[in-house]
């Protein structure tokens, strides 16, 4: 088993979330990635998924804006065209490699439509293998909906996140702790705030109970926003609502906060992040761990054509630069 000191874990967590860089979430499951490729008219295959992730990772000077890249198991085991495994190439390019280790969600019995994230069985052995192959950090995502979250579902997912985080740290891997309240729907800002508060309260209670070193984790939350089908509110209002919920539940020792984009347009999440970064009351560094907000336009530009790789990489780099600029404010 790899062992890292508490200081080393904290250093990696800070490296991921400080210095005006953020994390690229490129860990879509095979099912999700295949569907996104097919939506762009690209036949889904292991090779197509590898070529797309290689396009992302090898964009010129990506490390100027990106501190870490989250990969799924398939990509983690694949090689670039030059034969280097993705995690090794990432490190050589100045980007820490991370691995998504949850295995997805299933319904939580007795809780209406609430979900539980699975993947704890055998996790210690998987983490040992990923650490040996170069993983610096990991990710586990709990998924909540404002209409179906219950106190029990928040506690159950919080305990799973806490067991995952403690196991990661035992294996020398920094855990990204992701409790996502979905922003699909027409709910208002208050509903998002209430659900996010319920989720974060349960998660941090469980992390503390489990003895997780908070200076060695990265929190990946949603912004507190109205649903995507509701009337939008100004970025300053989103930042204020998000800060209020985080400030209530997230201890100052947490190494950093890296937000997910949740399906919001790139310009919107950059505006939310910029407004939050400008709030000097916050004790934690804030940055991004966006997926769709960084990559959707690049995937569309590429559309599977080797002739469009450079153009697609340019689109990715523009979005990464905008997000990094927002985090630096
Ligand atoms: C990149 O997508 C991640 C994996 O999703 P699936 O397991 O459902 O395929 C996802 O966890 C992602 O990291 C977060 O949702 C943040 O991505 P967005 O697009 O919301 O920034």
Coordinates of C-alpha atoms in Angstrom, one line a residue, residues 4-132:
X4 CA 1.6 9.5 2.0
X5 CA 1.9 11.7 5.0
X6 CA -0.9 14.1 5.9
X7 CA 1.3 16.9 4.6
X8 CA 1.8 15.2 1.3
X9 CA -1.9 14.7 0.9
X10 CA -2.6 18.4 1.7
X11 CA 0.1 19.5 -0.8
X12 CA -1.6 17.5 -3.6
X13 CA -5.0 18.8 -2.7
X14 CA -3.8 22.4 -2.7
X15 CA -1.9 21.8 -5.9
X16 CA -5.2 20.7 -7.5
X17 CA -7.2 23.8 -6.3
X18 CA -4.8 26.7 -6.0
X19 CA -2.7 28.9 -8.3
X20 CA -5.5 29.8 -10.7
X21 CA -5.7 26.3 -12.2
X22 CA -8.6 23.8 -12.1
X23 CA -9.6 20.3 -12.8
X24 CA -10.8 18.9 -16.2
X25 CA -13.5 16.3 -15.6
X26 CA -13.1 13.8 -18.5
X27 CA -14.3 10.7 -16.6
X28 CA -17.7 10.1 -18.3
X29 CA -18.6 6.4 -18.0
X30 CA -18.5 4.3 -21.2
X31 CA -22.3 4.6 -21.5
X32 CA -22.3 8.4 -21.1
X33 CA -19.3 9.0 -23.4
X34 CA -20.6 6.7 -26.1
X35 CA -23.9 8.6 -26.1
X36 CA -22.2 11.9 -26.3
X37 CA -20.0 10.7 -29.2
X38 CA -23.1 9.3 -31.0
X39 CA -24.9 12.7 -30.6
X40 CA -22.1 14.2 -32.6
X41 CA -22.4 11.5 -35.3
X42 CA -19.3 9.6 -34.2
X43 CA -19.5 5.8 -33.9
X44 CA -18.8 4.9 -30.3
X45 CA -15.9 2.5 -29.6
X46 CA -13.0 2.2 -27.2
X47 CA -10.7 3.7 -29.9
X48 CA -13.0 6.7 -30.5
X49 CA -13.2 7.3 -26.7
X50 CA -9.4 7.1 -26.5
X51 CA -8.9 9.4 -29.4
X52 CA -11.2 12.0 -27.9
X53 CA -9.5 11.9 -24.5
X54 CA -6.1 12.0 -26.2
X55 CA -7.2 15.2 -28.0
X56 CA -8.1 16.8 -24.7
X57 CA -5.0 15.7 -22.8
X58 CA -2.5 16.7 -25.5
X59 CA -3.9 20.2 -26.2
X60 CA -0.8 22.5 -26.2
X61 CA 0.1 23.8 -22.8
X62 CA -3.1 22.5 -21.2
X63 CA -1.2 22.5 -17.8
X64 CA -1.2 26.3 -17.8
X65 CA -4.9 26.2 -16.8
X66 CA -5.4 22.6 -15.8
X67 CA -3.9 21.1 -12.6
X68 CA -5.6 17.7 -12.8
X69 CA -7.6 15.5 -15.1
X70 CA -10.2 13.0 -13.9
X71 CA -10.2 9.8 -16.0
X72 CA -12.5 6.7 -16.0
X73 CA -11.1 3.2 -15.6
X74 CA -11.2 2.6 -19.4
X75 CA -9.1 5.7 -20.2
X76 CA -6.8 5.1 -17.2
X77 CA -5.7 1.8 -18.8
X78 CA -5.4 3.2 -22.4
X79 CA -2.3 4.5 -24.2
X80 CA -1.7 7.6 -26.3
X81 CA -0.6 7.1 -29.9
X82 CA 3.0 7.4 -28.7
X83 CA 2.5 4.4 -26.4
X84 CA 2.5 6.2 -23.1
X85 CA -0.3 5.2 -20.7
X86 CA -2.7 8.2 -20.0
X87 CA -1.7 8.6 -16.3
X88 CA 2.0 8.6 -17.1
X89 CA 1.6 11.1 -20.0
X90 CA -0.6 13.4 -17.8
X91 CA 2.2 13.6 -15.2
X92 CA 4.8 14.3 -17.9
X93 CA 2.6 17.1 -19.2
X94 CA 2.4 18.7 -15.8
X95 CA -1.2 17.5 -15.0
X96 CA -2.0 15.2 -12.1
X97 CA -4.0 12.1 -13.1
X98 CA -7.2 11.2 -11.2
X99 CA -9.5 8.3 -11.4
X100 CA -13.3 8.0 -10.9
X101 CA -13.9 5.1 -8.6
X102 CA -17.6 5.1 -8.0
X103 CA -19.6 2.6 -10.1
X104 CA -22.7 4.7 -10.6
X105 CA -26.0 5.0 -8.8
X106 CA -29.0 2.8 -8.0
X107 CA -32.3 3.5 -6.3
X108 CA -32.2 3.7 -2.6
X109 CA -35.1 1.4 -1.3
X110 CA -37.8 3.0 0.7
X111 CA -36.7 6.6 -0.2
X112 CA -39.0 7.5 -3.1
X113 CA -36.8 8.4 -6.1
X114 CA -33.5 9.1 -4.1
X115 CA -30.3 7.4 -5.3
X116 CA -27.3 5.8 -3.6
X117 CA -23.9 5.8 -5.2
X118 CA -22.3 2.3 -5.4
X119 CA -18.7 1.1 -5.5
X120 CA -17.4 0.5 -2.0
X121 CA -17.0 -3.3 -2.4
X122 CA -13.3 -4.1 -3.3
X123 CA -12.5 -0.4 -3.4
X124 CA -9.3 -0.8 -1.3
X125 CA -7.8 -3.2 -3.8
X126 CA -8.7 -1.0 -6.7
X127 CA -7.2 2.1 -5.0
X128 CA -4.0 0.2 -4.4
X129 CA -3.8 -0.7 -8.1
X130 CA -4.6 2.9 -9.2
X131 CA -2.0 4.4 -6.8
X132 CA 0.6 1.9 -8.1

